[in-house]
Amino acid sequence: MGTPDGDFLDLDWLPARERGAPIVVILHGLEGSGKSHYVRGLMREAEERSWRAVVVNFRSCSGEVNLTPRMYHSGETEDLDWIMRTLTVREPTLRIGAVGVSLGGNVLLKWLGEKGEGAPPQVLAAAAISTPFNLAACARVLDRGLNRSMYTASFLRTLKAKLRKKQRLYDRLLDLPAALRARTFAEYDRLVTAPLHGFADERDYWTRSSSGPYLARIRRPTLLINAINDPFMPAAALPRDAASKSRFIHANFVREGGHAGFLEGASGRRSWAEGRALAFLERHLLG
């Protein structure tokens, strides 16, 4: 789909077997895509219910780099807002549920909080899995020790590869040599995310893009699933207080599950979080 700013988004669709079926909008995590294991799991859950689903591949995440300098980030909600408006204009009686995982969960929750009472009436419920509610806290744990070598290095490798493919767009916008030397999220967000998206620095980006402060403004039933042992998200940063004060937020903070894991069964290939998220949506979309 072409975007209003002359770029594009690739969407992966699961068509419905039944006329008028609800649709699930799925948002993936950092450097994920429609091929991510948790996205496939959510699509399977939707298919088992004979629902429709659409996966939003964030800019440059579908396998094809986008056309404009801007990319995607944890607080970027304009594309999601445009997609929701497009869906509801095309089908005003649509029943929409949304699920975001990791970065996608942060984007979804921030958007819901930004919209508040003004969220499209077709959006009936949402679920967020392994959300980084506090980006500064997450950056601190990911930028040190084993996390830095296991996770951060892997994410930065693919992010830098996209910068190289788009380097002609960045001559006057970024210090590209310095950006390609970034070894932490703090460095990358300072050198890339902030200047590309209008933030003063990495801390300004983390503060303004974290979904935690937006939870109190959400006005749709929303399920939060996070594990206390998530290596990306410190347990102390879980928004227990905000969740307890909202009649719209249903928090399911469990001891184990890692980051977007929550595996169950003998094979350990299926996530109970995906089924629980869709069951939550089902109660509100069909109730």
XYZ file of N, CA and C in Angstrom, residues 159-280:
366
model
N 19.908 -3.750 11.280
C 19.568 -2.337 11.140
C 20.631 -1.596 10.333
N 21.891 -1.888 10.590
C 22.980 -1.241 9.845
C 22.976 -1.660 8.378
N 22.608 -2.904 8.117
C 22.537 -3.361 6.724
C 21.524 -2.534 5.940
N 20.434 -2.154 6.591
C 19.434 -1.319 5.924
C 19.965 0.095 5.708
N 20.728 0.593 6.655
C 21.336 1.912 6.474
C 22.255 1.920 5.256
N 23.026 0.864 5.084
C 23.938 0.792 3.937
C 23.163 0.793 2.623
N 22.036 0.089 2.593
C 21.240 0.032 1.368
C 20.624 1.391 1.034
N 20.417 2.209 2.056
C 19.767 3.503 1.844
C 20.736 4.671 2.015
N 22.031 4.403 1.961
C 23.002 5.431 2.347
C 22.926 6.687 1.489
N 22.473 6.575 0.252
C 22.380 7.758 -0.610
C 21.375 8.773 -0.055
N 20.420 8.295 0.769
C 19.414 9.186 1.340
C 19.908 9.911 2.585
N 21.056 9.487 3.111
C 21.465 9.953 4.429
C 22.673 10.876 4.432
N 23.149 11.278 3.265
C 24.380 12.064 3.186
C 24.353 13.293 4.091
N 23.233 13.999 4.121
C 23.158 15.240 4.894
C 22.339 15.087 6.174
N 21.841 13.905 6.424
C 20.975 13.694 7.581
C 21.672 13.001 8.735
N 22.641 12.146 8.422
C 23.290 11.338 9.445
C 24.804 11.378 9.301
N 25.475 11.138 10.409
C 26.904 10.826 10.370
C 26.971 9.319 10.157
N 26.886 8.914 8.887
C 26.745 7.492 8.588
C 27.931 6.655 9.067
N 29.174 7.082 8.874
C 30.290 6.266 9.390
C 30.184 6.011 10.891
N 29.796 7.046 11.644
C 29.640 6.866 13.091
C 28.476 5.932 13.393
N 27.381 6.080 12.652
C 26.214 5.222 12.869
C 26.549 3.759 12.627
N 27.351 3.499 11.615
C 27.711 2.116 11.296
C 28.686 1.523 12.309
N 29.263 2.376 13.152
C 30.139 1.885 14.216
C 29.397 1.687 15.539
N 28.114 2.036 15.583
C 27.339 1.943 16.830
C 27.341 0.509 17.358
N 27.561 0.373 18.640
C 27.616 -0.950 19.263
C 26.555 -1.127 20.343
N 25.806 -0.078 20.631
C 24.747 -0.149 21.633
C 23.497 0.530 21.085
N 22.353 0.245 21.709
C 21.130 0.939 21.315
C 21.225 2.421 21.636
N 21.902 2.762 22.723
C 22.062 4.177 23.059
C 22.773 4.916 21.928
N 23.840 4.331 21.406
C 24.574 4.962 20.311
C 23.731 5.003 19.043
N 23.075 3.899 18.728
C 22.277 3.848 17.499
C 21.122 4.849 17.559
N 20.422 4.883 18.685
C 19.286 5.799 18.789
C 19.737 7.255 18.785
N 20.922 7.533 19.332
C 21.457 8.896 19.311
C 21.852 9.308 17.898
N 22.457 8.383 17.152
C 23.021 8.710 15.842
C 22.058 8.502 14.683
N 21.024 7.668 14.880
C 20.118 7.331 13.779
C 18.663 7.649 14.112
N 18.112 6.969 15.101
C 16.681 7.122 15.386
C 16.313 8.565 15.690
N 17.075 9.206 16.560
C 16.745 10.579 16.954
C 16.797 11.561 15.782
N 17.906 11.670 15.057
C 17.946 12.657 13.972
C 16.976 12.370 12.829
N 16.704 11.102 12.555
C 15.788 10.778 11.458
C 14.338 11.081 11.788
N 13.999 11.093 13.086
C 12.588 11.177 13.452
C 12.261 12.349 14.369
N 13.143 13.329 14.428
C 12.807 14.569 15.101
C 12.953 14.583 16.607
N 13.792 13.721 17.157
C 14.056 13.730 18.593
C 15.379 14.439 18.876
N 15.483 15.029 20.052
C 16.702 15.757 20.403
C 17.887 14.820 20.570
N 17.657 13.672 21.178
C 18.705 12.680 21.395
C 18.039 11.369 21.774
N 18.836 10.382 22.174
C 18.259 9.070 22.471
C 17.334 9.110 23.683
N 17.653 9.930 24.675
C 16.812 9.985 25.871
C 15.473 10.652 25.580
N 15.500 11.656 24.741
C 14.250 12.288 24.309
C 13.385 11.270 23.561
N 14.006 10.489 22.701
C 13.288 9.429 21.977
C 12.697 8.413 22.938
N 13.488 7.919 23.864
C 12.992 6.905 24.801
C 11.833 7.446 25.634
N 11.972 8.674 26.114
C 10.944 9.261 26.976
C 9.635 9.461 26.229
N 9.710 10.024 25.043
C 8.497 10.360 24.296
C 7.863 9.155 23.620
N 8.608 8.076 23.461
C 8.096 6.922 22.724
C 7.688 5.751 23.607
N 8.001 5.777 24.878
C 7.622 4.680 25.766
C 6.107 4.643 25.944
N 5.546 3.448 25.929
C 4.089 3.309 26.019
C 3.563 3.399 27.441
N 4.433 3.182 28.442
C 3.981 3.184 29.824
C 3.130 4.381 30.209
N 3.573 5.614 29.910
C 2.790 6.787 30.297
C 1.446 6.908 29.578
N 1.242 6.155 28.517
C -0.001 6.246 27.754
C -1.074 5.275 28.236
N -0.715 4.344 29.110
C -1.667 3.309 29.511
C -2.910 3.888 30.166
N -2.751 4.927 30.956
C -3.885 5.507 31.674
C -4.915 6.123 30.735
N -4.516 6.410 29.500
C -5.432 7.056 28.553
C -6.157 6.055 27.659
N -5.803 4.790 27.739
C -6.420 3.779 26.872
C -7.877 3.585 27.260
N -8.743 3.527 26.258
C -10.175 3.381 26.484
C -10.769 2.207 25.704
N -9.965 1.202 25.492
C -10.439 -0.045 24.904
C -9.923 -1.195 25.763
N -10.694 -2.276 25.912
C -10.196 -3.425 26.677
C -8.862 -3.901 26.106
N -7.856 -3.979 26.953
C -6.496 -4.275 26.491
C -5.824 -5.258 27.436
N -5.313 -6.336 26.865
C -4.607 -7.367 27.621
C -3.102 -7.151 27.505
N -2.415 -7.175 28.635
C -0.956 -7.085 28.661
C -0.391 -8.419 29.130
N 0.474 -9.027 28.315
C 1.148 -10.269 28.693
C 2.653 -10.017 28.691
N 3.265 -10.136 29.853
C 4.718 -9.987 29.983
C 5.252 -10.994 30.987
N 6.493 -11.400 30.788
C 7.143 -12.323 31.716
C 8.106 -11.560 32.620
N 8.129 -11.947 33.878
C 9.047 -11.325 34.824
C 10.498 -11.619 34.441
N 10.732 -12.770 33.788
C 12.105 -13.124 33.397
C 12.450 -12.699 31.969
N 11.711 -11.740 31.430
C 12.008 -11.204 30.095
C 13.388 -10.539 30.113
N 14.337 -11.008 29.302
C 15.681 -10.412 29.317
C 15.730 -9.009 28.727
N 14.669 -8.599 28.017
C 14.646 -7.270 27.404
C 14.042 -6.217 28.331
N 13.220 -6.658 29.286
C 12.395 -5.736 30.056
C 12.540 -6.013 31.550
N 13.166 -5.108 32.311
C 13.329 -5.342 33.746
C 11.981 -5.478 34.445
N 11.872 -6.427 35.353
C 10.611 -6.646 36.064
C 10.180 -5.400 36.829
N 11.148 -4.644 37.324
C 10.824 -3.435 38.087
C 10.146 -2.371 37.232
N 10.287 -2.469 35.909
C 9.702 -1.477 35.010
C 8.313 -1.872 34.522
N 7.806 -3.024 34.953
C 6.449 -3.414 34.566
C 5.445 -2.428 35.160
N 4.446 -2.007 34.389
C 3.518 -0.960 34.847
C 2.395 -1.512 35.727
N 2.756 -2.084 36.835
C 1.751 -2.699 37.712
C 0.756 -1.666 38.237
N 1.258 -0.523 38.647
C 0.390 0.494 39.225
C -0.588 1.038 38.189
N -0.076 1.373 37.005
C -0.946 1.898 35.952
C -2.000 0.880 35.554
N -1.609 -0.381 35.487
C -2.558 -1.427 35.112
C -3.639 -1.599 36.170
N -3.259 -1.524 37.435
C -4.229 -1.740 38.513
C -5.243 -0.610 38.619
N -4.890 0.571 38.129
C -5.775 1.728 38.246
C -6.714 1.891 37.057
N -6.544 1.096 36.030
C -7.359 1.237 34.819
C -8.360 0.095 34.702
N -9.612 0.432 34.442
C -10.612 -0.620 34.231
C -10.529 -1.208 32.827
N -9.702 -0.615 31.974
C -9.561 -1.113 30.606
C -8.366 -2.053 30.449
N -7.422 -1.980 31.367
C -6.193 -2.764 31.266
C -6.312 -4.047 32.076
N -5.987 -5.157 31.441
C -5.985 -6.467 32.091
C -4.552 -6.997 32.017
N -3.854 -6.975 33.143
C -2.440 -7.359 33.166
C -2.279 -8.830 33.503
N -1.463 -9.500 32.720
C -1.114 -10.900 32.968
C 0.409 -10.976 32.989
N 0.986 -10.635 34.122
C 2.431 -10.654 34.294
C 2.804 -11.963 34.985
N 3.486 -12.830 34.256
C 3.776 -14.179 34.745
C 5.266 -14.332 35.032
N 5.597 -15.348 35.794
C 6.985 -15.528 36.234
C 7.912 -15.877 35.073
N 7.484 -16.781 34.188
C 8.352 -17.264 33.114
C 7.700 -17.079 31.749
N 8.540 -17.025 30.745
C 8.063 -16.841 29.379
C 9.078 -16.161 28.492
N 10.098 -15.550 29.146
C 11.129 -14.896 28.356
C 10.573 -13.745 27.542
N 11.186 -13.505 26.398
C 10.725 -12.438 25.515
C 10.016 -13.061 24.317
N 8.700 -12.860 24.265
C 7.876 -13.409 23.178
C 8.034 -14.918 23.066
N 8.190 -15.567 24.219
C 8.319 -17.023 24.253
C 7.020 -17.666 24.681
N 6.865 -17.895 26.002
C 5.640 -18.464 26.574
C 5.297 -19.814 25.954
N 6.317 -20.637 25.767
C 6.120 -21.907 25.073
C 5.440 -22.927 25.973
N 4.660 -23.800 25.346
C 3.952 -24.842 26.074
C 3.935 -26.116 25.244
N 3.534 -27.214 25.881
C 3.417 -28.492 25.184
C 4.731 -29.235 25.113
N 4.638 -30.509 24.766
C 5.827 -31.361 24.714
C 6.827 -30.884 23.671
N 6.318 -30.376 22.558
C 7.214 -29.930 21.485
C 7.830 -28.571 21.779
N 7.174 -27.783 22.631
C 7.670 -26.442 22.924
C 7.651 -25.520 21.731
N 6.752 -25.767 20.802
C 6.709 -24.968 19.577
C 5.532 -23.998 19.532
N 4.646 -24.106 20.500
C 3.449 -23.267 20.477
C 3.435 -22.356 21.702
N 3.057 -21.125 21.496
C 3.022 -20.148 22.573
C 1.607 -20.012 23.111
N 1.472 -20.152 24.417
C 0.144 -19.975 24.997
C -0.289 -18.514 24.945
N 0.665 -17.588 24.868
C 0.325 -16.166 24.843
C -0.470 -15.804 23.595
N -0.144 -16.419 22.483
C -0.856 -16.124 21.242
C -2.311 -16.558 21.339
N -2.534 -17.762 21.874
C -3.902 -18.232 22.045
C -4.672 -17.396 23.044
N -4.009 -16.996 24.123
C -4.689 -16.185 25.137
C -5.043 -14.808 24.595
N -4.153 -14.244 23.783
C -4.432 -12.939 23.186
C -5.655 -13.002 22.280
N -5.727 -14.029 21.448
C -6.869 -14.148 20.535
C -8.148 -14.486 21.285
N -8.051 -15.268 22.352
C -9.236 -15.566 23.164
C -9.769 -14.290 23.813
N -8.870 -13.415 24.247
C -9.275 -12.132 24.824
C -9.995 -11.287 23.776
